[in-house]
Coordinates of C-alpha atoms in Angstrom, one line a residue:
M1 CA 333.6 284.8 147.6
N2 CA 337.0 283.1 147.3
D3 CA 337.6 280.6 144.5
K4 CA 339.5 278.4 146.9
N5 CA 337.4 275.7 148.4
C6 CA 337.0 275.3 152.2
S7 CA 336.6 271.8 153.7
L8 CA 333.4 273.1 155.3
D9 CA 331.7 273.8 152.0
P10 CA 329.5 271.0 150.8
I11 CA 330.0 272.0 147.2
P12 CA 332.8 273.9 145.4
T13 CA 332.6 277.7 145.3
W14 CA 333.0 277.9 141.6
L15 CA 329.9 275.8 141.2
V16 CA 327.9 278.1 143.5
K17 CA 329.0 281.0 141.4
K18 CA 327.7 279.4 138.2
C19 CA 324.4 278.7 139.9
I20 CA 323.9 282.2 141.3
P21 CA 321.0 283.1 139.0
E22 CA 319.1 280.0 140.2
I23 CA 319.9 280.3 143.9
N24 CA 320.1 284.1 144.3
I25 CA 316.6 284.3 145.9
I26 CA 317.5 281.6 148.4
L27 CA 320.7 283.3 149.4
T28 CA 319.0 286.6 149.7
T29 CA 316.3 285.1 151.9
I30 CA 318.9 283.5 154.2
L31 CA 320.8 286.8 154.5
N32 CA 317.7 288.9 155.3
K33 CA 316.4 286.4 157.8
S34 CA 319.7 286.4 159.6
F35 CA 319.8 290.2 159.8
N36 CA 316.1 290.6 160.7
S37 CA 316.3 288.1 163.5
S38 CA 319.8 289.3 164.6
V39 CA 321.0 285.7 164.6
F40 CA 324.1 284.3 162.9
P41 CA 323.3 280.7 162.0
E42 CA 325.0 278.2 164.3
S43 CA 325.9 275.9 161.4
L44 CA 328.1 278.7 159.9
K45 CA 330.2 279.3 163.1
E46 CA 332.7 276.6 162.6
A47 CA 336.1 277.4 161.2
S48 CA 338.9 275.3 159.8
V49 CA 342.2 276.8 161.1
R50 CA 345.3 276.4 159.0
P51 CA 348.7 277.4 160.6
V52 CA 350.8 279.6 158.3
I53 CA 354.4 280.5 159.1
K54 CA 354.8 284.3 159.6
D55 CA 358.3 284.4 158.2
R56 CA 360.0 281.6 156.3
N57 CA 363.3 282.6 157.9
E58 CA 362.0 281.9 161.4
D59 CA 362.2 278.6 163.2
H60 CA 359.5 276.3 161.7
N61 CA 359.4 274.2 164.9
A62 CA 358.4 277.1 167.1
L63 CA 354.6 277.4 167.4
K64 CA 354.9 281.2 168.2
N65 CA 356.1 281.8 164.6
Y66 CA 352.8 280.6 163.1
R67 CA 349.7 282.6 162.3
P68 CA 346.3 280.8 162.6
I69 CA 344.3 281.5 159.5
S70 CA 340.6 280.7 159.8
N71 CA 338.8 279.3 156.7
T72 CA 335.0 279.6 156.9
S73 CA 332.3 278.5 154.5
F74 CA 331.3 280.6 151.5
L75 CA 327.9 281.3 153.0
S76 CA 329.5 282.6 156.2
K77 CA 331.7 284.9 154.1
L78 CA 328.7 286.1 152.2
L79 CA 326.9 287.0 155.4
E80 CA 330.0 288.7 156.8
K81 CA 330.5 290.7 153.6
S82 CA 327.0 292.0 153.7
A83 CA 327.3 293.0 157.3
I84 CA 330.7 294.7 156.7
R85 CA 329.3 297.0 154.1
Q86 CA 326.8 298.4 156.5
I87 CA 329.1 298.6 159.5
K88 CA 331.9 300.2 157.4
S89 CA 329.4 302.7 156.1
H90 CA 328.4 303.7 159.6
I91 CA 332.0 304.0 160.7
E92 CA 333.2 306.0 157.7
D93 CA 330.1 308.3 157.5
N94 CA 330.6 309.3 161.2
N95 CA 334.5 309.4 160.9
L96 CA 335.0 306.9 163.7
H97 CA 338.1 305.1 162.4
G98 CA 341.4 305.8 163.9
S99 CA 343.2 308.5 162.0
Y100 CA 346.4 306.5 161.8
Q101 CA 345.0 303.0 161.3
S102 CA 345.7 301.7 157.8
G103 CA 344.7 298.0 158.1
Y104 CA 341.6 296.7 156.2
R105 CA 340.5 300.2 155.0
K106 CA 339.7 301.4 151.5
N107 CA 342.5 303.5 149.9
H108 CA 344.8 302.6 152.8
S109 CA 347.7 300.2 152.3
C110 CA 351.1 299.1 153.7
E111 CA 352.7 301.5 151.3
T112 CA 350.6 304.6 152.4
A113 CA 351.3 303.7 156.1
L114 CA 355.1 303.3 155.6
L115 CA 355.2 306.4 153.3
K116 CA 353.8 308.5 156.1
V117 CA 356.1 307.0 158.8
V118 CA 359.3 307.2 156.7
N119 CA 358.5 310.7 155.5
D120 CA 357.9 311.9 159.1
L121 CA 361.1 310.3 160.3
M122 CA 363.1 312.0 157.5
G123 CA 361.7 315.3 158.6
M124 CA 362.5 314.7 162.2
V125 CA 366.1 313.7 161.5
R126 CA 366.7 316.7 159.3
T127 CA 365.2 319.2 161.8
K128 CA 366.1 317.7 165.2
G129 CA 369.1 315.5 164.3
A130 CA 367.7 312.2 165.4
A131 CA 364.5 310.1 165.9
V132 CA 363.6 306.8 167.5
L133 CA 361.2 304.3 165.9
I134 CA 359.7 301.5 168.1
L135 CA 358.1 298.5 166.5
L136 CA 355.6 296.9 168.9
D137 CA 354.8 293.2 168.4
L138 CA 351.6 291.9 169.9
S139 CA 351.3 288.3 171.0
A140 CA 348.4 286.4 169.3
A141 CA 346.5 289.7 169.2
F142 CA 343.5 288.5 167.2
D143 CA 343.1 285.4 169.4
T144 CA 342.9 287.0 172.9
I145 CA 340.2 289.7 172.4
D146 CA 337.6 289.6 175.1
H147 CA 334.1 289.5 173.5
S148 CA 332.4 291.4 176.3
I149 CA 334.9 294.2 176.2
L150 CA 334.6 294.3 172.4
I151 CA 330.8 294.6 172.6
S152 CA 331.1 297.4 175.2
K153 CA 333.5 299.3 172.9
L154 CA 331.2 298.9 169.9
T155 CA 328.4 300.4 171.9
T156 CA 330.1 303.3 173.8
E157 CA 332.8 304.3 171.3
F158 CA 331.2 303.5 167.9
G159 CA 327.5 303.9 168.6
I160 CA 326.6 300.4 167.3
Q161 CA 323.4 299.3 169.0
G162 CA 320.1 297.4 168.6
N163 CA 319.8 294.6 166.0
V164 CA 323.3 295.2 164.6
L165 CA 324.9 294.8 168.0
E166 CA 322.8 291.7 168.7
W167 CA 323.8 290.2 165.3
I168 CA 327.6 290.8 166.1
T169 CA 327.1 289.3 169.5
S170 CA 325.5 286.2 167.9
Y171 CA 328.4 286.1 165.4
L172 CA 331.0 286.0 168.2
N173 CA 329.2 283.6 170.6
N174 CA 329.4 279.8 170.4
R175 CA 332.0 279.7 167.7
T176 CA 334.0 276.5 167.1
Y177 CA 337.1 275.6 165.2
K178 CA 339.3 272.6 164.2
V179 CA 342.9 272.7 163.2
K180 CA 343.8 271.2 159.8
I181 CA 347.3 270.2 158.9
K182 CA 347.6 268.7 155.4
D183 CA 344.7 266.2 155.3
V184 CA 344.4 265.6 159.1
D185 CA 341.8 267.4 161.2
S186 CA 341.9 267.9 165.0
V187 CA 339.0 267.5 167.3
I188 CA 336.6 270.5 167.5
F189 CA 337.3 273.2 170.0
R190 CA 335.2 276.0 171.4
L191 CA 336.4 279.6 170.6
L192 CA 335.9 281.5 173.9
Y193 CA 338.0 284.5 173.0
G194 CA 339.3 286.4 170.0
V195 CA 338.0 287.1 166.5
P196 CA 338.7 284.7 163.6
Q197 CA 341.9 285.8 161.8
G198 CA 341.2 285.1 158.1
S199 CA 337.5 285.8 158.3
L200 CA 336.1 289.0 156.8
L201 CA 334.5 290.6 159.9
G202 CA 337.2 289.6 162.4
P203 CA 339.9 292.1 161.2
L204 CA 337.4 295.0 161.2
L205 CA 336.4 294.3 164.7
F206 CA 340.0 294.1 165.8
I207 CA 341.0 297.5 164.4
L208 CA 338.0 299.1 166.2
Y209 CA 339.1 297.3 169.4
V210 CA 342.6 298.9 169.4
K211 CA 341.7 302.4 168.3
E212 CA 342.4 303.8 171.8
L213 CA 346.2 303.3 171.3
E214 CA 346.2 306.5 169.3
K215 CA 345.0 308.6 172.2
I216 CA 347.7 307.1 174.5
A217 CA 350.5 307.9 172.1
K218 CA 349.3 311.5 171.5
K219 CA 349.1 312.0 175.2
Y220 CA 352.9 311.6 175.5
G221 CA 353.8 313.4 172.3
L222 CA 354.6 310.3 170.3
S223 CA 353.5 309.8 166.7
I224 CA 351.8 306.4 166.0
H225 CA 350.8 304.4 163.0
V226 CA 349.0 301.1 163.2
Y227 CA 348.4 298.5 160.5
A228 CA 346.1 295.8 162.0
D229 CA 348.2 294.5 164.9
D230 CA 351.5 296.1 163.7
T231 CA 352.2 299.2 165.6
Q232 CA 354.9 301.8 164.9
L233 CA 355.7 304.5 167.6
Y234 CA 358.1 307.3 166.7
I235 CA 359.3 310.6 168.1
S236 CA 362.1 313.0 167.4
I237 CA 364.9 313.2 170.0
N238 CA 365.4 316.5 171.8
M239 CA 369.2 316.7 171.6
D240 CA 369.3 319.2 174.5
D241 CA 367.2 317.1 176.8
K242 CA 367.4 313.4 175.8
D243 CA 366.1 312.4 179.2
A244 CA 362.8 314.2 178.7
T245 CA 362.3 312.3 175.4
M246 CA 363.2 309.0 177.1
E247 CA 360.8 309.7 179.9
N248 CA 357.9 310.3 177.5
I249 CA 358.6 307.1 175.7
V250 CA 358.8 305.1 178.9
N251 CA 355.6 306.6 180.3
C252 CA 353.8 306.0 176.9
L253 CA 354.9 302.3 176.8
H254 CA 353.9 301.8 180.4
E255 CA 350.4 303.1 179.8
I256 CA 350.1 301.1 176.6
S257 CA 351.1 297.9 178.6
Q258 CA 348.5 298.7 181.2
W259 CA 345.9 299.2 178.5
M260 CA 346.9 295.9 176.9
T261 CA 346.5 294.1 180.2
Q262 CA 343.1 295.7 180.8
N263 CA 342.0 294.6 177.4
D264 CA 343.4 291.1 177.4
L265 CA 346.2 291.9 174.9
K266 CA 349.9 291.5 175.5
I267 CA 353.1 293.0 173.9
N268 CA 355.7 290.4 172.9
E269 CA 358.7 292.0 174.5
D270 CA 361.1 289.6 172.8
K271 CA 360.0 290.8 169.3
T272 CA 359.5 294.5 170.1
K273 CA 362.4 296.4 168.5
M274 CA 363.7 299.9 168.3
I275 CA 365.7 301.7 165.6
L276 CA 367.7 304.8 166.5
I277 CA 367.7 307.0 163.3
K278 CA 370.5 309.6 163.3
S279 CA 371.8 312.2 160.9
K280 CA 375.5 312.0 159.8
R281 CA 376.6 314.8 162.2
N282 CA 375.7 312.8 165.3
S283 CA 376.0 309.2 164.0
S284 CA 378.7 308.3 166.5
D285 CA 378.2 310.2 169.7
L286 CA 374.4 309.6 170.3
D287 CA 373.6 306.9 172.8
F288 CA 369.9 306.3 173.5
M289 CA 368.4 303.3 175.4
V290 CA 364.8 302.8 176.5
P291 CA 364.1 300.7 179.6
Y292 CA 361.1 298.4 179.2
G293 CA 359.9 295.8 181.7
E294 CA 362.9 294.2 183.5
D295 CA 365.3 294.9 180.6
E296 CA 365.4 297.4 177.7
I297 CA 364.1 297.4 174.2
K298 CA 366.4 295.8 171.7
T299 CA 368.1 298.4 169.6
E300 CA 368.6 297.2 166.0
D301 CA 370.6 298.6 163.1
A302 CA 367.6 297.5 160.9
A303 CA 364.3 295.8 161.4
K304 CA 361.4 294.7 159.2
T305 CA 357.9 296.1 159.4
L306 CA 355.1 295.5 156.9
G307 CA 357.5 293.7 154.6
V308 CA 360.0 296.5 154.5
T309 CA 363.4 296.6 156.2
L310 CA 364.1 300.0 157.6
D311 CA 367.7 300.8 158.7
S312 CA 369.1 303.4 161.1
K313 CA 370.0 305.8 158.2
L314 CA 366.8 305.2 156.2
S315 CA 369.1 304.4 153.3
M316 CA 366.9 301.5 152.2
T317 CA 369.9 299.5 151.2
K318 CA 368.9 296.3 153.1
F319 CA 365.4 296.6 151.7
I320 CA 366.8 296.8 148.2
Q321 CA 369.2 293.9 148.9
E322 CA 366.2 291.7 150.0
K323 CA 364.3 292.7 146.9
C324 CA 367.2 291.7 144.7
S325 CA 367.8 288.4 146.5
S326 CA 364.1 287.4 146.2
C327 CA 363.9 288.4 142.5
Y328 CA 367.1 286.5 141.5
F329 CA 365.7 283.4 143.3
H330 CA 362.6 283.6 141.1
L331 CA 364.6 284.4 138.0
R332 CA 366.7 281.3 138.5
N333 CA 363.6 279.2 138.7
L334 CA 362.1 280.8 135.6
G335 CA 365.3 280.2 133.8
R336 CA 364.9 276.4 134.3
I337 CA 361.6 276.4 132.5
K338 CA 361.8 279.2 130.1
R339 CA 362.3 276.9 127.1
S340 CA 358.7 275.7 127.7
L341 CA 357.3 279.3 127.8
S342 CA 356.3 281.7 125.0
V343 CA 357.6 285.2 125.1
S344 CA 354.2 286.6 126.2
M345 CA 354.0 284.0 129.0
R346 CA 357.5 285.0 130.2
I347 CA 356.5 288.7 130.3
K348 CA 353.4 287.8 132.4
L349 CA 355.5 285.7 134.8
V350 CA 358.1 288.5 135.1
H351 CA 355.3 291.0 135.8
N352 CA 353.8 288.7 138.5
M353 CA 357.0 287.4 140.1
I354 CA 359.7 290.1 139.6
L355 CA 358.2 293.5 138.8
S356 CA 355.6 293.1 141.6
K357 CA 358.4 292.7 144.1
I358 CA 360.4 295.6 142.6
D359 CA 357.4 297.9 142.8
Y360 CA 356.3 296.9 146.3
C361 CA 356.6 300.1 148.4
N362 CA 359.0 301.6 145.9
S363 CA 357.9 305.1 146.7
L364 CA 360.1 304.7 149.8
L365 CA 363.1 304.6 147.4
A366 CA 362.4 308.1 146.1
L367 CA 365.4 309.7 147.7
T368 CA 367.7 306.7 147.5
P369 CA 371.0 307.4 145.6
K370 CA 371.1 306.1 142.1
I371 CA 374.1 303.9 142.9
H372 CA 371.8 301.7 145.1
L373 CA 368.9 301.8 142.5
K374 CA 371.3 300.4 140.0
K375 CA 371.1 297.0 141.8
L376 CA 367.3 296.9 141.1
Q377 CA 368.0 298.0 137.5
K378 CA 370.3 295.0 137.1
V379 CA 367.5 292.8 138.2
Q380 CA 365.2 294.2 135.6
N381 CA 367.8 293.9 132.9
A382 CA 368.3 290.3 133.9
A383 CA 364.6 289.7 133.6
V384 CA 364.3 291.1 130.0
R385 CA 367.4 289.1 129.0
L386 CA 365.6 286.0 130.2
I387 CA 362.4 287.0 128.3
Y388 CA 364.2 287.5 125.0
D389 CA 367.1 285.1 125.4
V390 CA 369.6 287.9 125.2
P391 CA 373.4 287.4 126.0
K392 CA 374.4 288.5 129.5
K393 CA 376.5 291.6 128.7
S394 CA 374.4 293.0 125.8
S395 CA 372.4 296.2 126.1
T396 CA 368.9 295.9 127.3
S397 CA 367.4 299.3 126.3
K398 CA 365.8 297.9 123.1
Y399 CA 364.3 295.0 125.0
L400 CA 363.0 297.1 127.9
K401 CA 361.2 299.2 125.2
E402 CA 359.9 296.1 123.5
A403 CA 358.5 294.7 126.7
H404 CA 357.1 298.1 127.7
F405 CA 358.9 298.1 131.0
L406 CA 359.7 301.5 132.6
R407 CA 363.1 301.7 134.1
I408 CA 363.5 301.6 137.9
D409 CA 363.7 305.4 138.5
E410 CA 360.7 306.0 136.2
R411 CA 358.8 303.3 138.1
I412 CA 359.4 305.2 141.3
S413 CA 358.3 308.5 139.7
Y414 CA 355.2 306.7 138.3
K415 CA 354.3 305.6 141.8
L416 CA 354.8 309.0 143.3
C417 CA 352.6 310.6 140.7
S418 CA 349.9 307.9 141.1
I419 CA 349.8 308.6 144.9
M420 CA 349.4 312.3 144.2
F421 CA 346.6 311.6 141.8
N422 CA 344.8 309.8 144.6
V423 CA 345.4 312.8 146.8
I424 CA 343.9 315.1 144.1
S425 CA 340.9 312.8 143.5
G426 CA 340.1 312.4 147.2
N427 CA 341.1 308.7 147.3
S428 CA 344.1 309.0 149.6
P429 CA 344.3 308.6 153.4
S430 CA 343.9 311.9 155.2
Y431 CA 347.3 311.5 156.9
I432 CA 348.8 311.9 153.4
S433 CA 346.4 314.3 151.7
D434 CA 346.3 316.7 154.6
S435 CA 350.0 317.5 153.9
F436 CA 349.2 319.1 150.5
I437 CA 347.4 322.1 149.3
L438 CA 345.8 322.3 145.9
H439 CA 346.6 325.7 144.4
N440 CA 343.5 327.8 144.1
P441 CA 344.4 331.2 142.4
V442 CA 342.4 334.3 142.9
R443 CA 344.2 336.2 140.2
P444 CA 345.8 335.3 136.8
M445 CA 348.8 333.0 137.5
R446 CA 352.4 333.3 136.6
V447 CA 353.9 331.4 133.7
G448 CA 354.6 327.9 134.7
R449 CA 351.7 327.7 137.3
D450 CA 348.2 326.4 136.8
Q451 CA 345.1 325.5 138.7
L452 CA 346.4 321.9 139.3
N453 CA 349.7 322.9 141.0
V454 CA 350.1 321.4 144.4
T455 CA 352.0 323.1 147.3
Y456 CA 353.7 321.4 150.2
D457 CA 354.3 323.5 153.3
N458 CA 357.2 321.6 154.7
K459 CA 360.5 322.8 153.1
T460 CA 362.6 319.8 154.2
N461 CA 364.0 317.6 151.5
D462 CA 361.7 314.6 152.0
I463 CA 359.6 312.3 149.9
F464 CA 356.4 314.4 150.0
N465 CA 358.5 317.4 148.7
L466 CA 359.8 315.3 145.8
M467 CA 356.3 314.0 145.1
T468 CA 355.0 317.6 144.8
T469 CA 357.8 318.4 142.4
K470 CA 357.1 315.4 140.2
W471 CA 353.4 316.1 140.0
N472 CA 353.8 319.8 139.1
M473 CA 356.2 318.9 136.3
L474 CA 353.7 316.7 134.6
P475 CA 351.9 318.2 131.5
L476 CA 348.6 319.8 132.4
N477 CA 346.7 317.5 130.0
I478 CA 347.8 314.5 132.1
R479 CA 347.1 316.2 135.5
N480 CA 343.7 317.2 134.2
I481 CA 342.5 313.6 133.7
T482 CA 339.9 312.4 136.2
S483 CA 339.7 308.7 135.3
K484 CA 342.2 306.7 137.2
E485 CA 342.6 304.1 134.5
L486 CA 343.2 306.7 131.8
F487 CA 345.5 308.7 134.0
K488 CA 347.7 305.6 134.7
A489 CA 347.8 304.8 130.9
Q490 CA 348.7 308.4 130.0
L491 CA 351.2 308.6 132.8
K492 CA 353.0 305.5 131.8
G493 CA 353.0 306.7 128.2
Y494 CA 354.6 310.0 129.3
F495 CA 357.4 308.4 131.2
F496 CA 357.9 305.8 128.5
N497 CA 358.3 308.4 125.8
E498 CA 360.6 310.5 128.0
S499 CA 362.8 307.5 128.4
F500 CA 362.7 305.8 125.0
G501 CA 361.2 308.4 122.7
G502 CA 358.6 307.7 120.0
I503 CA 354.9 307.0 120.7
Y504 CA 353.9 304.6 123.5

């Protein structure tokens, strides 16, 4: 349950938590009665919708730039959470999830999704010379889902039947909502379509609803990755027959559009973008346009997806620039109040407001030239100077060590090794783990190899290749750790000692 209170809750959530020992039996009875009768209580079907701007750089007066977040009561969330555990168990045990859907799934994240996409694109460009990435944008995807189509899909594609299907049907039917802006509520409306965005069960139902997109992309030879309603389509360009590649893309987009229409979804053509990714040898002479609808897809030099700006050379320079800009903004604000903060509090705020931004999807920077990473290092140096009131041009090595901050390149290596640890321990998405092979020797090994060596079949110079190298270079005693918490502690200590010397 969320600590934030919803206007639909009669009492604060924190108070409910404190009273759990006393009301546990009552809550359990309500949950069991709901599941046994296959009825979601009518009183819990109301949602308070709060409009949230998707991107603070967009026009705040345009309604299309807002995302409706549904807040429901704590008891409704409790019911949904209990139901999700059972539905997810069924989906995962029977391997019914989409292979390339990373939204709202355990061990999946924006970073794992983008790592797969970017690594694939790097391989395509190095082997074929060019690739195209299309970022599809769906219009109000969560809000237009047809309930009858959803129920049919749950039955035929996912084998959900009986009491569970009746309970989900009851959950979807007769829902209401009101829009809340500041302290003003609208009148109450009926929710005839869609799943509540911001609820717990709604997102899971949505990703099951759109699973069929993977089959369509595969049919035309396109790779696909989906994170909730963000869809990335990509394919290498056959330089000897560009028209064939274009035809596959056009046919794929046409069938996706047809599927969207049949399932009451719609692609936002204005926000759908394309990036043409080229190697240096054909950066000037390659012209590639994709007709779509009455026009063609906008070709951009760079576009943002899942919070990361990708550019036509996969240089990540704009992504780094945006990180720096955001971090300096927060550093200026911290500088105004630092006199009121202790050193320990400054370190906590820097962790939460600066380092978290630096570390977001930093595995994508693994092959970025050091000259670009220096910009992020300057941000980190500015942060430790703020923490310890150090003059602007003085050395920061001593203070990085005192604050226990790994340098930027080490933070990237730390992330790569952490991802590989998840691969080894079976806690990584299959679309990443399937790329690696754990060495299983049948005879005594050569010097420098051991039973925890990992091999990567693709010989191109991509991120997965570097990740393999970084992992195999770690001391065996660290790679042999099975506890995630202990591994991370020992891994940080290893990189810290490599950088600063001494004992971490």
